[in-house]
Coordinates of C-alpha atoms and ligand atoms in Angstrom, one line a residue:
X1074 CA 8.7 -15.0 -8.0
X1075 CA 7.0 -14.1 -11.5
X1076 CA 4.2 -12.3 -11.7
X1077 CA 2.5 -15.4 -13.9
X1078 CA 2.4 -17.2 -9.8
X1079 CA 2.2 -14.6 -7.5
X1080 CA -0.9 -12.1 -6.3
X1081 CA -1.8 -9.5 -8.2
X1082 CA -4.4 -7.2 -9.1
X1083 CA -5.8 -5.6 -12.3
X1084 CA -4.4 -2.2 -10.9
X1085 CA -0.6 -3.6 -10.6
X1086 CA -0.5 -4.3 -7.1
X1087 CA 1.2 -7.2 -6.4
X1088 CA -0.2 -8.4 -3.0
X1089 CA 2.3 -9.7 -0.1
X1090 CA 0.2 -8.7 3.5
X1091 CA -2.4 -11.5 4.5
X1092 CA -4.2 -10.0 7.7
X1093 CA -6.4 -13.2 9.2
X1094 CA -9.0 -12.4 11.8
X1095 CA -9.5 -16.1 14.3
X1096 CA -12.5 -14.7 15.8
X1097 CA -15.1 -12.3 15.6
X1098 CA -15.3 -12.6 19.5
X1099 CA -14.1 -9.7 21.9
X1100 CA -14.1 -8.9 25.6
X1101 CA -13.6 -5.3 24.4
X1102 CA -16.8 -2.8 23.5
X1103 CA -14.6 -0.6 22.0
X1104 CA -16.9 2.6 20.8
X1105 CA -15.4 2.3 17.2
X1106 CA -15.6 -0.9 17.0
X1107 CA -18.7 -2.7 18.7
X1108 CA -20.4 -0.1 20.6
X1109 CA -22.6 -1.5 22.8
X1110 CA -22.4 0.1 25.5
X1111 CA -24.3 2.9 27.5
X1112 CA -21.5 4.8 27.0
X1113 CA -21.4 4.2 23.7
X1114 CA -24.6 5.3 23.3
X1115 CA -24.4 8.2 25.4
X1116 CA -21.7 9.6 22.9
X1117 CA -23.0 8.9 19.7
X1118 CA -26.1 10.9 20.7
X1119 CA -24.5 13.7 21.5
X1120 CA -21.8 13.1 18.1
X1121 CA -25.3 11.9 16.1
X1122 CA -25.7 14.3 13.4
X1123 CA -29.0 12.9 12.0
X1124 CA -32.2 13.2 14.4
X1125 CA -32.2 9.4 15.1
X1126 CA -30.2 7.4 17.5
X1127 CA -27.7 5.3 15.9
X1128 CA -28.9 2.2 14.3
X1129 CA -29.5 -0.7 17.0
X1130 CA -27.0 -3.4 17.1
X1131 CA -27.3 -7.2 16.0
X1132 CA -24.5 -9.3 15.0
X1133 CA -24.5 -12.3 16.5
X1134 CA -21.4 -14.6 16.9
X1135 CA -20.5 -16.8 14.1
X1136 CA -20.7 -20.4 15.1
X1137 CA -18.1 -22.5 15.7
X1138 CA -18.4 -25.3 12.9
X1139 CA -17.9 -21.0 10.5
X1140 CA -15.0 -20.4 12.2
X1141 CA -12.0 -21.9 10.0
X1142 CA -9.8 -25.0 12.0
X1143 CA -6.3 -24.3 12.6
X1144 CA -5.1 -26.4 9.9
X1145 CA -7.5 -24.0 7.2
X1146 CA -5.8 -21.6 8.0
X1147 CA -2.4 -22.9 7.9
X1148 CA -3.5 -24.7 4.9
X1149 CA -4.2 -20.6 3.8
X1150 CA -1.1 -19.5 4.4
X1151 CA 1.2 -22.0 3.3
X1152 CA -0.7 -21.7 -0.5
X1153 CA -0.5 -17.8 0.2
X1154 CA 2.5 -17.8 0.9
X1155 CA 3.8 -19.7 -2.7
X1156 CA 2.3 -17.1 -4.2
X1157 CA 3.9 -14.1 -2.5
X1158 CA 2.2 -13.7 0.5
X1159 CA 5.2 -12.5 3.0
X1160 CA 3.5 -11.2 5.7
X1161 CA 0.7 -12.2 8.0
X1162 CA -0.9 -11.0 10.6
X1163 CA -3.0 -12.6 13.2
X1164 CA -6.6 -10.5 14.9
X1165 CA -9.8 -10.3 15.5
X1166 CA -12.2 -9.9 17.4
X1167 CA -10.1 -10.5 20.0
X1168 CA -7.3 -13.3 18.9
X1169 CA -6.2 -14.0 23.0
X1170 CA -10.0 -15.6 22.9
X1171 CA -9.6 -17.9 20.3
X1172 CA -8.3 -21.2 22.3
X1173 CA -4.6 -22.3 22.1
X1174 CA -4.1 -19.9 19.0
X1175 CA -0.2 -20.4 19.8
X1176 CA -0.7 -23.1 18.3
X1177 CA -1.8 -21.5 15.0
X1178 CA 1.2 -19.0 15.5
X1179 CA 3.4 -22.1 15.9
X1180 CA 1.9 -23.6 12.4
X1181 CA 2.4 -20.3 11.1
X1182 CA 6.0 -19.4 12.3
X1183 CA 6.6 -22.8 10.1
X1184 CA 5.7 -21.8 6.7
X1185 CA 8.2 -21.0 4.4
X1186 CA 8.0 -18.1 2.4
X1187 CA 6.8 -15.6 5.6
X1188 CA 9.1 -13.2 6.8
X1189 CA 6.7 -11.3 9.0
X1190 CA 5.0 -12.5 11.3
X1191 CA 2.7 -10.3 13.9
X1192 CA -0.7 -10.4 16.4
X1193 CA -2.9 -7.3 17.2
X1194 CA -4.1 -7.6 20.4
X1195 CA -6.4 -5.0 23.3
X1196 CA -3.7 -7.3 25.6
X1197 CA -6.2 -7.6 28.0
X1198 CA -5.2 -11.3 27.9
X1199 CA -2.0 -11.7 26.6
X1200 CA -0.1 -11.3 30.3
X1201 CA -1.0 -15.2 29.6
X1202 CA 0.3 -15.9 26.6
X1203 CA 2.7 -14.1 25.9
X1204 CA 5.7 -16.3 26.8
X1205 CA 4.2 -18.8 24.7
X1206 CA 3.0 -17.2 21.9
X1207 CA 6.8 -15.5 21.9
X1208 CA 8.2 -19.4 22.1
X1209 CA 5.5 -20.7 19.2
X1210 CA 7.7 -17.9 17.1
X1211 CA 5.9 -14.6 17.1
X1212 CA 7.8 -11.8 15.9
X1213 CA 6.1 -8.9 16.6
X1214 CA 2.3 -7.5 18.6
X1215 CA 0.3 -4.5 17.9
X1216 CA -1.7 -3.7 21.0
X1217 CA -5.3 -1.3 20.9
X1218 CA -4.9 1.2 23.9
X1219 CA -6.8 4.5 23.4
X1220 CA -6.2 6.5 27.0
X1221 CA -3.8 6.8 29.3
X1222 CA -7.0 7.7 31.2
X1223 CA -8.5 4.5 33.8
X1224 CA -12.3 6.6 33.5
X1225 CA -11.7 7.0 29.6
X1226 CA -10.6 3.7 28.8
X1227 CA -13.0 2.5 30.6
X1228 CA -15.8 4.7 28.0
X1229 CA -13.7 3.4 25.5
X1230 CA -13.3 -0.1 25.7
X1231 CA -16.2 -0.5 28.2
X1232 CA -13.5 -2.4 30.4
X1233 CA -11.5 -1.5 33.6
X1234 CA -8.8 -3.2 31.9
X1235 CA -5.9 -0.1 31.6
X1236 CA -3.8 -1.8 33.9
X1237 CA -3.5 -5.2 32.5
X1238 CA -3.1 -3.2 29.0
X1239 CA 0.3 -1.7 30.3
X1240 CA 1.5 -4.0 32.1
X1241 CA 1.2 -6.1 28.1
X1242 CA 3.3 -4.1 27.1
X1243 CA 5.8 -3.6 29.0
X1244 CA 6.1 -7.8 29.3
X1245 CA 5.9 -7.7 25.6
X1246 CA 9.3 -5.2 25.4
X1247 CA 10.6 -7.6 28.2
X1248 CA 10.5 -10.6 25.8
X1249 CA 12.1 -8.5 23.0
X1250 CA 8.8 -8.9 20.8
X1251 CA 10.3 -5.4 19.2
X1252 CA 9.2 -2.3 18.7
X1253 CA 6.6 -2.7 20.2
X1254 CA 3.4 -1.0 18.5
X1255 CA 0.8 0.3 19.9
X1256 CA -2.6 1.3 18.0
X1257 CA -4.6 4.6 19.2
X1258 CA -7.6 5.6 17.5
X1259 CA -8.0 9.4 17.9
X1260 CA -12.3 10.5 18.3
X1261 CA -13.2 14.1 18.7
X1262 CA -14.4 14.5 21.5
X1263 CA -13.5 11.2 23.1
X1264 CA -10.1 11.0 23.5
X1265 CA -8.4 14.0 21.2
X1266 CA -7.3 15.5 24.1
X1267 CA -4.9 12.8 25.2
X1268 CA -3.0 12.6 21.8
X1269 CA 0.6 14.5 23.2
X1270 CA -0.1 12.4 26.4
X1271 CA 0.2 9.2 24.7
X1272 CA 2.8 10.3 22.4
X1273 CA 4.5 11.3 25.6
X1274 CA 4.0 7.7 26.7
X1275 CA 5.2 6.2 23.8
X1276 CA 8.7 8.6 23.9
X1277 CA 9.4 7.6 27.1
X1278 CA 8.9 3.9 26.7
X1279 CA 10.5 3.8 23.4
X1280 CA 7.1 2.1 22.0
X1281 CA 5.8 2.6 18.3
X1282 CA 2.9 4.9 18.6
X1283 CA -0.2 4.4 15.7
X1284 CA -2.7 7.4 15.6
X1285 CA -5.6 5.6 13.4
X1286 CA -7.9 8.3 12.1
X1287 CA -11.7 6.7 13.2
X1288 CA -13.4 4.5 10.3
X1289 CA -16.5 3.9 9.3
X1290 CA -16.3 0.7 10.4
X1291 CA -18.5 0.6 13.7
X1292 CA -21.5 -2.2 14.2
X1293 CA -23.8 0.6 15.3
X1294 CA -23.4 2.5 12.0
X1295 CA -22.5 5.8 14.2
X1296 CA -19.7 7.2 12.6
X1297 CA -19.6 10.7 11.4
X1298 CA -17.4 12.6 9.4
X1299 CA -17.4 15.6 12.5
X1300 CA -15.5 12.4 14.7
X1301 CA -12.7 12.2 12.9
X1302 CA -9.9 13.9 13.9
X1303 CA -7.5 13.7 10.9
X1304 CA -4.0 13.3 10.1
X1305 CA -3.0 16.4 9.2
X1306 CA -4.2 18.3 12.4
X1307 CA -3.1 15.5 15.1
X1308 CA 1.0 16.3 13.2
X1309 CA 0.0 19.8 13.4
X1310 CA -0.9 18.7 17.5
X1311 CA 2.0 16.2 17.2
X1312 CA 4.5 19.3 15.7
X1313 CA 3.8 22.2 17.9
X1314 CA 4.8 19.7 20.6
X1315 CA 8.0 18.1 19.3
X1316 CA 10.5 18.3 16.9
X1317 CA 9.8 15.5 14.8
X1318 CA 12.6 14.2 11.7
X1319 CA 10.4 11.6 9.5
X1320 CA 11.6 8.3 9.3
X1321 CA 11.9 7.0 5.7
X1322 CA 10.0 3.2 4.9
X1323 CA 11.5 0.9 2.5
X1324 CA 7.9 -0.3 1.6
X1325 CA 5.4 2.1 -0.3
X1326 CA 2.7 -0.6 1.0
X1327 CA 3.3 1.1 4.9
X1328 CA 0.0 2.1 6.1
X1329 CA 2.0 4.9 8.1
X1330 CA 3.7 7.6 7.4
X1331 CA 6.3 7.6 10.9
X1332 CA 8.4 10.2 12.5
X1333 CA 10.7 10.0 15.3
X1334 CA 11.8 12.4 18.5
X1335 CA 14.8 15.0 17.4
X1336 CA 15.1 14.7 21.2
X1337 CA 16.0 11.4 20.6
X1338 CA 15.4 7.9 21.9
X1339 CA 14.3 4.6 20.1
X1340 CA 10.1 5.6 20.7
X1341 CA 8.3 6.7 17.0
X1342 CA 5.1 7.9 16.2
X1343 CA 3.0 7.1 13.1
X1344 CA -0.2 8.1 11.4
X1345 CA -2.5 6.2 10.1
X1346 CA -4.8 8.3 8.1
X1347 CA -7.3 6.5 5.6
X1348 CA -9.9 8.3 5.7
X1349 CA -8.4 12.3 5.4
X1350 CA -5.3 10.5 2.6
X1351 CA -6.1 7.7 1.5
X1352 CA -3.5 4.9 0.4
X1353 CA -5.2 2.4 -2.1
X1354 CA -3.3 2.8 -4.4
X1355 CA -0.2 1.3 -3.2
X1356 CA -2.4 -1.5 -0.5
X1357 CA -0.7 -4.8 -0.8
X1358 CA -3.2 -6.6 2.1
X1359 CA -6.0 -9.5 1.3
X1360 CA -8.1 -10.1 4.8
X1361 CA -9.3 -13.3 5.5
X1362 CA -12.6 -13.0 8.2
X1363 CA -12.4 -16.0 10.8
X1364 CA -15.6 -17.7 9.3
X1365 CA -13.0 -18.0 6.3
X1366 CA -13.7 -15.2 3.3
X1367 CA -11.4 -13.1 1.6
X1368 CA -11.8 -9.6 2.0
X1369 CA -9.5 -7.4 -0.9
X1370 CA -10.6 -3.9 1.1
X1371 CA -11.8 -3.4 4.7
X1372 CA -14.7 -1.4 2.7
X1373 CA -15.4 -4.6 0.2
X1374 CA -19.5 -5.2 -0.2
X1375 CA -18.8 -8.3 -1.4
X1376 CA -16.5 -11.2 0.3
X1377 CA -15.5 -14.5 -1.2
X1378 CA -16.1 -17.6 0.3
X1379 CA -12.5 -19.4 0.9
X1380 CA -14.2 -22.0 3.5
X1381 CA -16.3 -23.8 0.8
X1382 CA -13.0 -24.2 -1.6
X1383 CA -11.3 -25.4 1.1
X1384 CA -14.2 -27.7 2.0
X1385 CA -14.9 -29.3 -0.9
X1386 CA -11.7 -31.5 -1.9
X1387 CA -9.8 -29.0 -4.3
X1388 CA -6.7 -29.0 -4.4
X1389 CA -3.6 -26.3 -3.6
X1390 CA -2.9 -25.2 -7.0
X1391 CA -6.9 -24.8 -7.9
X1392 CA -7.7 -23.3 -4.5
X1393 CA -4.7 -20.7 -5.4
X1394 CA -5.8 -20.5 -8.9
X1395 CA -9.5 -19.2 -6.9
X1396 CA -7.4 -17.0 -5.0
X1397 CA -5.5 -15.2 -7.3
X1398 CA -8.7 -14.7 -9.7
X1399 CA -10.6 -12.9 -6.0
X1400 CA -6.8 -10.5 -5.4
X1401 CA -7.0 -9.8 -9.2
X1402 CA -10.5 -8.0 -8.3
X1403 CA -9.5 -5.9 -5.7
X1404 CA -11.1 -2.8 -5.2
X1405 CA -9.4 0.2 -6.7
X1406 CA -9.5 2.1 -3.8
X1407 CA -12.3 3.1 -1.0
X1408 CA -15.0 5.2 -1.5
X1409 CA -15.4 6.8 2.0
X1410 CA -16.9 10.5 1.3
X1411 CA -17.8 9.7 -2.3
X1412 CA -22.0 10.2 -2.5
X1413 CA -21.9 6.0 -3.4
X1414 CA -20.3 5.4 -0.2
X1415 CA -21.4 2.1 1.5
X1416 CA -20.1 1.3 4.8
X1417 CA -19.2 -2.3 5.0
X1418 CA -22.3 -4.8 6.8
X1419 CA -19.7 -5.8 8.8
X1420 CA -17.7 -4.3 11.4
X1421 CA -14.1 -4.6 12.2
X1422 CA -14.0 -7.0 14.5
X1423 CA -15.4 -9.5 12.5
X1424 CA -13.5 -8.7 9.2
X1425 CA -10.0 -8.3 11.3
X1426 CA -8.2 -5.5 11.9
Ligands
SAM1262 N1 -8.9 -7.1 19.6 C1 -7.4 -6.6 18.8 C2 -7.5 -5.1 19.6 O1 -7.8 -4.6 20.0 O2 -6.5 -4.9 18.7 C3 -7.7 -6.9 17.0 C4 -8.5 -6.3 16.4 S1 -8.4 -4.9 16.4 C5 -10.8 -4.9 15.5 C6 -8.1 -4.4 15.6 C7 -7.8 -2.9 15.4 O3 -8.9 -2.3 14.4 C8 -7.4 -2.3 16.3 O4 -6.1 -1.3 16.9 C9 -8.6 -1.2 16.5 O5 -8.0 0.3 16.7 C10 -9.3 -0.6 15.2 N2 -9.9 -0.4 14.9 C11 -11.5 -0.8 14.8 N3 -12.1 -0.4 14.4 C12 -12.0 0.7 14.1 C13 -12.1 1.7 13.6 N4 -13.3 1.8 13.0 N5 -11.8 2.3 13.2 C14 -10.0 2.7 13.6 N6 -9.6 1.6 13.7 C15 -10.5 1.3 14.1

């Protein structure tokens, strides 16, 4: 496809990756996302840089009528695939809370031009949906798992769910949804002591562990720089424990720097360091919120109302032209750490991780 019919931005990037949030609801209250538990309040008080407590949380769930329907999401992906989008990730909130999400996966799996269809989940409800998702055409799944210690898992997520998530990961592997990725957000004083144990777990089970820096995307705006364990620090610690070999990627747009274990095995480690080592220059992602707004960056302060275009009788060609205009204005980079940085008004759970 020539650039004339593609999603390109004014910085010369061609957009190929669309992340779709199918609900803003979540059954976990992760400390780095929706810190609504007492444990979260307690943790942040101990680390709070200023005198004040974390800001109060105020995020009513979206009314159902505001959510894009499966038909609307499918139409959007068809249009986007016609403009060069090749990868779609279904996310949330917790995507498995969206009723019959497997039907959406089946619709998306049939769209010509899509090469990759993945889902990100906390895993709690995965076992009841796994076979249906596989049958619907899901190719890959990423789980979030920030602790292997039941107590710490509960502190971080607000839920007693470690056993469920571990079982979900095993099942995904048994169903051949490989490679199974596991995302762990590493936060100083919370779970950084588990870094090596998580890496070991990944190695033992042939998983692709992705260690992610804590980003200022929590609804309480309690993020502070001293809580961030940088990718460099994580790598130093992992290299002190393991001989690692870099994995060369064929895609510059990949978010993770990756290593395999020199001692062998299918497991892999990846570091995602958007705070300390931004990779915006190669970012090829667009995001669609559950209420049908396009975000051109995780840290966008403006959103673009696709839903009204979809619901006002416009042709696919008109929606596509609008989308190309939105993509053109994608931000050059996020501004974390710069004096004029403004944290987005919506948390990761609303934006879609
Ligand atoms: N509920 C699903 C899950 O837990 O995987 C999908 C949505 S969740 C918002 C997607 C990813 O965003 C998770 O892997 C989570 O760890 C990550 N995430 C959420 N808030 C984050 C933050 N403040 N910094 C870094 N990663 C974050």
